[in-house]
Short mmCIF file of C-alpha atoms and ligand atoms in Angstrom, two decimals:
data_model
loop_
_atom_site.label_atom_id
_atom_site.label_comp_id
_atom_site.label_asym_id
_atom_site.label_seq_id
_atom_site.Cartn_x
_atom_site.Cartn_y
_atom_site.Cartn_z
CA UNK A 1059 39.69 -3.71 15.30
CA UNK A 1060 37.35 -6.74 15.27
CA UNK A 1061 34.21 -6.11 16.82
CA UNK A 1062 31.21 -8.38 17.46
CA UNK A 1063 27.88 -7.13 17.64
CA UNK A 1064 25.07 -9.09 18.82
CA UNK A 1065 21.80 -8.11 17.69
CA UNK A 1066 22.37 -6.19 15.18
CA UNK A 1067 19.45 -6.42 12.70
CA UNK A 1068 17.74 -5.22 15.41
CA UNK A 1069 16.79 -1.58 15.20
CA UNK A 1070 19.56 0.03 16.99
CA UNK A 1071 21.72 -2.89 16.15
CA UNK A 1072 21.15 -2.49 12.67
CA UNK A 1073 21.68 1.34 12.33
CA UNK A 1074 25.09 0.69 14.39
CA UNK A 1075 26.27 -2.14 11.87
CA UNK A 1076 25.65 0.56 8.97
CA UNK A 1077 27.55 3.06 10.57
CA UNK A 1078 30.34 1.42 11.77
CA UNK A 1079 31.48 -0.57 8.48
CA UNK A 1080 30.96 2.67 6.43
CA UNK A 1081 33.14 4.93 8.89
CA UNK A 1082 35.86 2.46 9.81
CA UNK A 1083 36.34 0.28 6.78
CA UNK A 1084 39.95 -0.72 8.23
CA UNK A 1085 37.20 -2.78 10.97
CA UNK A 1086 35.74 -5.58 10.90
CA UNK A 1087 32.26 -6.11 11.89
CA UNK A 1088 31.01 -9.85 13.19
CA UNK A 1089 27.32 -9.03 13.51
CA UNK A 1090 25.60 -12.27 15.89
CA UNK A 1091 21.81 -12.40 15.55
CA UNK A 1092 19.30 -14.78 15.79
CA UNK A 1093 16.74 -13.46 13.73
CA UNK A 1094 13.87 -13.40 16.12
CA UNK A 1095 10.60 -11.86 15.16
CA UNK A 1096 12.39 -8.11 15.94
CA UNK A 1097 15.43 -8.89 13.51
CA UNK A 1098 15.27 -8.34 10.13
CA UNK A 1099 17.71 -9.25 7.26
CA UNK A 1100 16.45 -6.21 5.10
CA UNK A 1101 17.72 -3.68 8.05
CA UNK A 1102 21.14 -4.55 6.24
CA UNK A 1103 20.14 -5.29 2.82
CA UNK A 1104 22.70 -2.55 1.79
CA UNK A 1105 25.74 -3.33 3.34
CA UNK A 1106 25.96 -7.32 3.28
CA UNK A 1107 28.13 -7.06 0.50
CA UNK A 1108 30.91 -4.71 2.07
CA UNK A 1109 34.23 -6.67 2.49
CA UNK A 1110 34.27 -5.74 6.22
CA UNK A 1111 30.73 -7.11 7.63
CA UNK A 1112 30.25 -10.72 8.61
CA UNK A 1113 26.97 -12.05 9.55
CA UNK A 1114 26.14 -15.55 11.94
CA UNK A 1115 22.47 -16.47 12.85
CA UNK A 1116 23.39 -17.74 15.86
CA UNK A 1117 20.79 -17.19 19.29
CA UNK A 1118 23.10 -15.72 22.23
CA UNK A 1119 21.59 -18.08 24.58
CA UNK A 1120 23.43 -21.08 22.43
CA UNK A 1121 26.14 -21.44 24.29
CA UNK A 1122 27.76 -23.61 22.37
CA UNK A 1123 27.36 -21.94 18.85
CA UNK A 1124 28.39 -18.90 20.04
CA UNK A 1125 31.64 -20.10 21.90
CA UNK A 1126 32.46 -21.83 18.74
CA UNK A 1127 32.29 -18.22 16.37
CA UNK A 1128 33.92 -15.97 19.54
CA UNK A 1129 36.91 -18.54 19.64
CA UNK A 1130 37.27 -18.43 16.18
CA UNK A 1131 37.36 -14.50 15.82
CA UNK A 1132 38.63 -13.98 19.08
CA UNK A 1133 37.36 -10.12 18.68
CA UNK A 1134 38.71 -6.74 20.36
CA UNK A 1135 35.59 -6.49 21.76
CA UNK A 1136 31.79 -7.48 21.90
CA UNK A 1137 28.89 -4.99 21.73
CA UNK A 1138 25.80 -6.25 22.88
CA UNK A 1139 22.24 -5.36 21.75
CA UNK A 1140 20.59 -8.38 21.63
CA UNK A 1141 17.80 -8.50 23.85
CA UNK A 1142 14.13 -8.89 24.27
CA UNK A 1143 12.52 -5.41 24.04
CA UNK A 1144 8.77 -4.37 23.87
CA UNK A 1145 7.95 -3.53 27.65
CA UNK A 1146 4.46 -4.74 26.32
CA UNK A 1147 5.10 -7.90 25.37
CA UNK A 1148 7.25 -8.91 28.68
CA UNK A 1149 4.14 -8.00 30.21
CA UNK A 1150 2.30 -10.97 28.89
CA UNK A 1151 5.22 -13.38 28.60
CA UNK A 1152 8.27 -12.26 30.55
CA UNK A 1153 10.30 -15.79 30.27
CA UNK A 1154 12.19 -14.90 26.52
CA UNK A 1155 12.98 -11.41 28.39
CA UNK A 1156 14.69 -13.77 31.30
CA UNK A 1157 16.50 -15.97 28.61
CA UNK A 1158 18.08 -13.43 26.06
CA UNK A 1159 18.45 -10.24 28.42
CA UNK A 1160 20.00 -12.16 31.35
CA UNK A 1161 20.87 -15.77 30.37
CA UNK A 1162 22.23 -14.56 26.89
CA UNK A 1163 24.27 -11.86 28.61
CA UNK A 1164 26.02 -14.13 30.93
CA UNK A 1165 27.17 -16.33 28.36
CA UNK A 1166 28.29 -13.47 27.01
CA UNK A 1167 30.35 -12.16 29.82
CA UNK A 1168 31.46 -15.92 30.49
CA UNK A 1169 32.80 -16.31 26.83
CA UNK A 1170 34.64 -12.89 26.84
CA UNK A 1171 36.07 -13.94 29.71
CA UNK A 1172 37.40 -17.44 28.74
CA UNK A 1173 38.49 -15.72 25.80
CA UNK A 1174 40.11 -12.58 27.25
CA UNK A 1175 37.88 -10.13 25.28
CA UNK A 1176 39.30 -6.76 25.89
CA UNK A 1177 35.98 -4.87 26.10
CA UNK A 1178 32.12 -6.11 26.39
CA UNK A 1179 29.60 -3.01 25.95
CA UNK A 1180 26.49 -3.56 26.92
CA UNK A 1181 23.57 -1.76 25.62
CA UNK A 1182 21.18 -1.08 28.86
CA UNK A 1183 18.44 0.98 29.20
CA UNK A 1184 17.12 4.28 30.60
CA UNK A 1185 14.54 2.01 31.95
CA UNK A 1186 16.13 0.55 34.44
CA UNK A 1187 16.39 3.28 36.62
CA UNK A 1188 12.22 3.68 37.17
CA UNK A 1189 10.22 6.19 37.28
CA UNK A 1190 11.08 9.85 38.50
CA UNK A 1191 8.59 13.22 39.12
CA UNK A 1192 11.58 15.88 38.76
CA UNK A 1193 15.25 15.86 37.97
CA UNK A 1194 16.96 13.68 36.08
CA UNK A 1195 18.82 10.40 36.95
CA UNK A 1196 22.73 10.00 37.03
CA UNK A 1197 24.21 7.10 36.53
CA UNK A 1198 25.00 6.41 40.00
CA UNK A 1199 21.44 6.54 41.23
CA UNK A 1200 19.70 2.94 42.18
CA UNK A 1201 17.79 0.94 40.18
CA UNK A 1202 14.36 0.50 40.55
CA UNK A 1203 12.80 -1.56 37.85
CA UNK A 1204 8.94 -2.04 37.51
CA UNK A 1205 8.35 -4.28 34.49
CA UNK A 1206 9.64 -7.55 33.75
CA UNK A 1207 11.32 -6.05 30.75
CA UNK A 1208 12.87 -3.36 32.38
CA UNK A 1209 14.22 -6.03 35.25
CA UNK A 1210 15.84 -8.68 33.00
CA UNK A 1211 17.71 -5.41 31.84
CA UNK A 1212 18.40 -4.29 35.39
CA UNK A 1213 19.41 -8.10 36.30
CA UNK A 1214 22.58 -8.03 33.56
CA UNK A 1215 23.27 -4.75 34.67
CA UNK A 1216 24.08 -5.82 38.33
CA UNK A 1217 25.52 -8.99 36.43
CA UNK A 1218 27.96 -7.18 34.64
CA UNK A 1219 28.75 -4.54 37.83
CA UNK A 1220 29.43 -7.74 39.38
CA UNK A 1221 32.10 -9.40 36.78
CA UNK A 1222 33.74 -5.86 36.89
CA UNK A 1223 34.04 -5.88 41.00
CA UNK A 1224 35.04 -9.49 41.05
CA UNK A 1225 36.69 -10.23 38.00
CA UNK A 1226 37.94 -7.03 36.57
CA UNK A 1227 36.06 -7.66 33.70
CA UNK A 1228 36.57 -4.64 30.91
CA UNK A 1229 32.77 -3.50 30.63
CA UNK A 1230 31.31 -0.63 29.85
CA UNK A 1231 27.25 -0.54 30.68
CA UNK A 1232 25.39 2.28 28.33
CA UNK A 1233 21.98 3.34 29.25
CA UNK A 1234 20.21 5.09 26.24
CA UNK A 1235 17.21 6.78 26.38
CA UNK A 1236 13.80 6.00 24.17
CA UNK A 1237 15.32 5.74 20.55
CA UNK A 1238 13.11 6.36 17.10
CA UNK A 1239 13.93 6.87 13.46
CA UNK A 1240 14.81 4.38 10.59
CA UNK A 1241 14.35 0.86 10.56
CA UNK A 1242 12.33 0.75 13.90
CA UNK A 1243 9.92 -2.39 14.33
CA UNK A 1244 6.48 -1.06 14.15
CA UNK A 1245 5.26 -2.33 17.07
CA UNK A 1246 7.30 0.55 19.24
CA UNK A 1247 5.30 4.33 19.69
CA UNK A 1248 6.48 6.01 17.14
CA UNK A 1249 6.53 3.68 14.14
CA UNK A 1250 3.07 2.24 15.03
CA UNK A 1251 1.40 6.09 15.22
CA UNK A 1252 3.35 6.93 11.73
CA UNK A 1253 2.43 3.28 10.42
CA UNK A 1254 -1.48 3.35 11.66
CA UNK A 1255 -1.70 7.22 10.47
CA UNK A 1256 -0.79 6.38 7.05
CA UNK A 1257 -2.58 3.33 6.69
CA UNK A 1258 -5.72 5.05 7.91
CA UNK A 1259 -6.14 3.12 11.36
CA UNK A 1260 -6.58 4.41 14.95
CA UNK A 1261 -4.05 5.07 16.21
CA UNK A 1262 -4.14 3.92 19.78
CA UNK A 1263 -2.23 6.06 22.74
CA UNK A 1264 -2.21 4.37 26.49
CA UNK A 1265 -4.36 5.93 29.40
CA UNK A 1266 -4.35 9.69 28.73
CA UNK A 1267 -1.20 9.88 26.98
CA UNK A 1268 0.52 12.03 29.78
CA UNK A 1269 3.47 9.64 30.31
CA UNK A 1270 6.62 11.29 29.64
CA UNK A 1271 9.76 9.80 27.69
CA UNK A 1272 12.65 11.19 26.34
CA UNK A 1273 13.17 10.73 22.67
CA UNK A 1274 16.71 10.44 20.97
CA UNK A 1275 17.40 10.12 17.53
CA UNK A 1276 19.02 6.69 16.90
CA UNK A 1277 22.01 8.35 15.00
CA UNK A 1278 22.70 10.15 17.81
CA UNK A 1279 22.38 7.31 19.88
CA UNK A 1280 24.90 5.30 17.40
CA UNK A 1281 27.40 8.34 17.41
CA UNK A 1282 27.42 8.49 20.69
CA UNK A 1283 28.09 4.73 21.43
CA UNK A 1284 30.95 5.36 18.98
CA UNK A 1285 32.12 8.09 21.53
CA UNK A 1286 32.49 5.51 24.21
CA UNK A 1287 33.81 2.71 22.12
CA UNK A 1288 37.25 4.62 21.33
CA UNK A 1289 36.81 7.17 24.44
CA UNK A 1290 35.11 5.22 27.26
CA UNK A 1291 36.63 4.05 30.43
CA UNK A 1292 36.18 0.80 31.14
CA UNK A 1293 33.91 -0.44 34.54
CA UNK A 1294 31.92 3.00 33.85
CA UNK A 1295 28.40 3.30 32.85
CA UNK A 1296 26.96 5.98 30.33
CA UNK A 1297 23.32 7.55 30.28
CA UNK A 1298 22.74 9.05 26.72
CA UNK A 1299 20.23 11.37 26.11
CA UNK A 1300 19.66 14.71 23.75
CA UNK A 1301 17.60 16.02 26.22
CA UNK A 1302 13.57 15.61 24.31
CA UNK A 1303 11.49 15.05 26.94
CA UNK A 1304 7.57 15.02 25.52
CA UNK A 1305 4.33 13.52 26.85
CA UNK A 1306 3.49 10.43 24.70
CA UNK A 1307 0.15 12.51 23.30
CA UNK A 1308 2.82 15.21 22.21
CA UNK A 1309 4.45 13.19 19.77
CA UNK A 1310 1.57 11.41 18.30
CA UNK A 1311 -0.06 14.96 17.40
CA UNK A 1312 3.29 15.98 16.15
CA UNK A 1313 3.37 12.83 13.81
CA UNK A 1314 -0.33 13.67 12.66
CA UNK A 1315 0.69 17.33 11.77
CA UNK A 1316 3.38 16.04 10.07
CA UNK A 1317 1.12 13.28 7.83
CA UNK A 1318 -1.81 15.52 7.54
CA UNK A 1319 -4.09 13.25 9.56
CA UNK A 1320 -7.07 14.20 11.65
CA UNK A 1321 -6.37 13.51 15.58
CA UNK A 1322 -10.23 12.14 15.34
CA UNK A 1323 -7.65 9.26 14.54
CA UNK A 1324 -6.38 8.84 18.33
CA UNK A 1325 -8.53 5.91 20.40
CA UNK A 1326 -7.29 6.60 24.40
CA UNK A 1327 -6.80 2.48 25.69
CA UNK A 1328 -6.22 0.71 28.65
CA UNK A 1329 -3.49 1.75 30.54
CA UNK A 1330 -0.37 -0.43 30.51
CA UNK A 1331 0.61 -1.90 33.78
CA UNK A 1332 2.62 -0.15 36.02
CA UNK A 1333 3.45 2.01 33.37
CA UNK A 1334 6.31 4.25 34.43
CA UNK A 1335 5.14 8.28 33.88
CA UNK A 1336 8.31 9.64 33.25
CA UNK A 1337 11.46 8.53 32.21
CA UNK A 1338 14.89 10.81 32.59
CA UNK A 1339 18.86 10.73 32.69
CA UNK A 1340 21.48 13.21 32.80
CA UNK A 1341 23.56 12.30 29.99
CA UNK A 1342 26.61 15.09 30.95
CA UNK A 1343 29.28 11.99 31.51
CA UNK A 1344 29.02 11.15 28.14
CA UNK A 1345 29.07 15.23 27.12
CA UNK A 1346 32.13 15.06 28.31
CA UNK A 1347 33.74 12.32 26.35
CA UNK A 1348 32.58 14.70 23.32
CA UNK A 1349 29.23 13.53 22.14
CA UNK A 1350 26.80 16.25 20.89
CA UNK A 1351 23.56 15.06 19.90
CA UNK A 1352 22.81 16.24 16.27
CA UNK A 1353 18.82 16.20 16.49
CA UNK A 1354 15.98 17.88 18.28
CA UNK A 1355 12.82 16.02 18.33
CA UNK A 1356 11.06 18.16 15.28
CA UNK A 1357 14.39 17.46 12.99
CA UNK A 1358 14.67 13.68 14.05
CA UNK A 1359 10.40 12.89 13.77
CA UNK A 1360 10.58 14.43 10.49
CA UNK A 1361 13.31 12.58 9.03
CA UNK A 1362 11.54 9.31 10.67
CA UNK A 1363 8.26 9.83 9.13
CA UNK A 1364 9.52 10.73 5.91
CA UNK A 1365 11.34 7.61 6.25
CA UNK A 1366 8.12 5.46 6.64
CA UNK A 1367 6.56 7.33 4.10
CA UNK A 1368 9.12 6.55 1.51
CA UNK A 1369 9.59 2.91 2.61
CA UNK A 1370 6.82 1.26 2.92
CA UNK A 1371 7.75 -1.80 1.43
CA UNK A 1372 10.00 -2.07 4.83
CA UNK A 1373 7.25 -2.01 7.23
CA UNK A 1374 3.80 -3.34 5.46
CA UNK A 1375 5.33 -7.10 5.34
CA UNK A 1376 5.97 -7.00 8.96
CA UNK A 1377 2.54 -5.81 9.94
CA UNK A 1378 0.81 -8.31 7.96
CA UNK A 1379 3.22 -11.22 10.21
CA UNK A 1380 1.31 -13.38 12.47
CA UNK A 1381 3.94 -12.43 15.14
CA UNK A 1382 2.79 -8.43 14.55
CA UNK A 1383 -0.78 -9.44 14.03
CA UNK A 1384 -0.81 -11.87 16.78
CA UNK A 1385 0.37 -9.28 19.41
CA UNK A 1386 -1.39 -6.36 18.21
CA UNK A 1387 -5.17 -7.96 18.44
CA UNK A 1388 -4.11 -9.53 22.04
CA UNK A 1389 -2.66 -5.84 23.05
CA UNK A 1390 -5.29 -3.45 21.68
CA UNK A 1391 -8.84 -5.92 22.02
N1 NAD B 145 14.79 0.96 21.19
C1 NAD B 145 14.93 1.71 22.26
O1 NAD B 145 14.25 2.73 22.42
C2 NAD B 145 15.97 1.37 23.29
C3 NAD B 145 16.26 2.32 24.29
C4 NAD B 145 17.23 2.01 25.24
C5 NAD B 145 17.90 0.80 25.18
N2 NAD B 145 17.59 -0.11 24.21
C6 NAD B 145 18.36 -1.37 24.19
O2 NAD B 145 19.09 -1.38 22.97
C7 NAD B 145 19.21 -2.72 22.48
C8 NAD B 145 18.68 -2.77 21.06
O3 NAD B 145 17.31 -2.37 21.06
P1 NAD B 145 16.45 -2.36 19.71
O4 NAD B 145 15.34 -1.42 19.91
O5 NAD B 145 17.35 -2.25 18.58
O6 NAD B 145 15.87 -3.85 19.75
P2 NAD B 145 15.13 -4.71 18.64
O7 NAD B 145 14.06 -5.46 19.34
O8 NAD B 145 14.79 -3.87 17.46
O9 NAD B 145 16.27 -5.72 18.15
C9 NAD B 145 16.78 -6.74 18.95
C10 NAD B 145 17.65 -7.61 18.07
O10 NAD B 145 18.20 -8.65 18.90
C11 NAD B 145 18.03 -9.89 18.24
N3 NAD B 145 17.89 -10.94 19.27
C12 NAD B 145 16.87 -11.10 20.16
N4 NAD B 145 17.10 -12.17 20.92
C13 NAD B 145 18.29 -12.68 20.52
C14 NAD B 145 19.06 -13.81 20.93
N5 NAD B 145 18.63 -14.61 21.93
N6 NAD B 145 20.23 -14.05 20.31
C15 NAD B 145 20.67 -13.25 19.30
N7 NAD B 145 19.97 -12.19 18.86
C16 NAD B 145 18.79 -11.92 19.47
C17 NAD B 145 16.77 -9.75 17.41
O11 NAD B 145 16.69 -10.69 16.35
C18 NAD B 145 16.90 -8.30 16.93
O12 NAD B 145 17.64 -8.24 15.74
C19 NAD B 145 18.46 -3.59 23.46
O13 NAD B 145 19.38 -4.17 24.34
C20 NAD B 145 17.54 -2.64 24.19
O14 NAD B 145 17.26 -3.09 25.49
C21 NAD B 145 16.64 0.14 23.27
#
């Protein structure tokens, strides 16, 4: 099978890539990224030289560039990660989130359907379902985004359900929940708590902390994504979760225990805007194509902070970056 993946020395991206290649070696893997501040070439530093990757640094929302690698290849089918993520930094300039996350995904869809792709998967989000006090969402439920992140996500969603209604188009939408572990830019929660902790800094946790999210462990999230590659019916969507719900002040203590760090170390900040208290999904559609998640939240934020312990060379570059330095003193002044 030839698969292109877009985005993927991203975080998930990347951690999909290394999976993939390894497990299917009969497959080839076209990974598309443009290398923005989030992608990183050392997230595949170990597998660029396996006969069965390919990598173009080409931006999705280059039309032109990308027509000319998807005609070339003409691939099975396109998996799609590339996207504009940090919720924070859409808050203070949404327009890249409006570019990559809905302009890059229609070219996208229009490519794969010039070219008669046989399957586009699209990686949504939990996020763009809102906000909910009790129960869980399915995958039927409406969407009710509430940052501009979360609603460039929410906008190719409807994009896609559209193509699918009007053109047949052979999607599949996947809505993950909030991932951690390896390779994570250390801007996100839980790499910026285990980063700050270790470098001695505050470590600093929005409002009270109280806001709920629930965590999966990104091999899960790969495995699982895996699931609905080879088992997935196409116009569906897919929640995935493993079921971790914790309040954000949870996991930061946990991370301290783990590091043997004083929680003196946690500064309570401004609030984020409309910041959504609790995210859930009921993930039992994708149960049933045969995913089990491997991980609870104590295995998983162990592995991931032993992780950052032992690689440190990974993430201290990338917090010394004006693009990570930049962001952090406008976020936390
Ligand atoms: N991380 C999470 O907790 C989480 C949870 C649910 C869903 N998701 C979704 O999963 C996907 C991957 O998330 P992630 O955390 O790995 O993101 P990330 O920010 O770590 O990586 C995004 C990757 O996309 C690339 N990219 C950005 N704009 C691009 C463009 N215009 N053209 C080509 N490449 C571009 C970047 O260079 C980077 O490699 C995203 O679509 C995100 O919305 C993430």
């Amino acid at each position: 099978m030839k698969i292109i993946v877009t985005g993927g020395l991203g975080f998930i991206g990347s951690n999909f890539c290394r999976y993939i290649v390894n497990k299917y070696k009969q497959y080839k893997i076209y990974n598309i990224d443009s290398l923005s501040y989030a992608g990183n070439k050392d997230n595949l530093k170990d597998i660029v030289k396996m006969p069965n990757y390919y990598f173009f640094k080409i931006n999705i929302c280059d039309k032109k560039k990308l027509e000319e690698v998807i005609k070339k290849i003409v691939p099975d089918c396109i998996i799609n990660f590339a996207a504009e993520t940090h919720v924070d930094r859409s808050i203070l300039d949404p327009q890249a989130f409006i570019k990559t996350d809905v302009i890059g995904t229609f070219n996208i869809l229009e490519l794969s359907r010039k070219y008669k792709v046989k399957k586009m998967i699209h990686i949504s989000t939990d996020e763009v379902y809102g906000s909910i006090t009790k129960g869980s969402f399915s995958e039927t439920d409406k969407l009710d985004p509430t940052s501009p992140y979360s609603a460039s996500k929410a906008s190719a969603d409807l994009l896609i359900l559209s193509y699918i209604k009007t053109y047949n188009f052979p999607a599949i939408i996947v809505r993950p929940t909030n991932n951690y572990g390896p390779y994570q830019f250390p801007e996100k929660l839980i790499p910026l708590m285990i980063t700050n902790a270790i470098e001695g800094k505050k470590l600093p946790v929005y409002g009270k902390g109280l806001n709920v999210r629930d965590w999966l462990y990104v091999e899960d999230t790969v495995c699982a994504i895996d699931k609905i590659l080879h088992k997935g019916k196409l116009g569906q969507i897919y929640n995935i979760s493993s079921k971790n719900e914790l309040k954000n002040i949870v996991v930061v203590k946990k991370i301290l225990k783990l590091l043997n760090v004083s929680e003196k170390q946690i500064e309570f900040v401004k609030d984020r805007l409309a910041h959504d208290l609790r995210y859930s999904v009921n993930p039992k559609k994708v149960f049933k194509l045969g995913f089990i998640p491997k991980y609870n939240f104590d295995e998983g934020i162990k592995l991931t902070v032993d992780w950052y312990k032992k690689n440190v060379w990974w993430w201290k570059k990338l917090k010394t970056k004006p693009e990570f330095k930049n962001f952090y003193k406008k976020q936390y002044k």
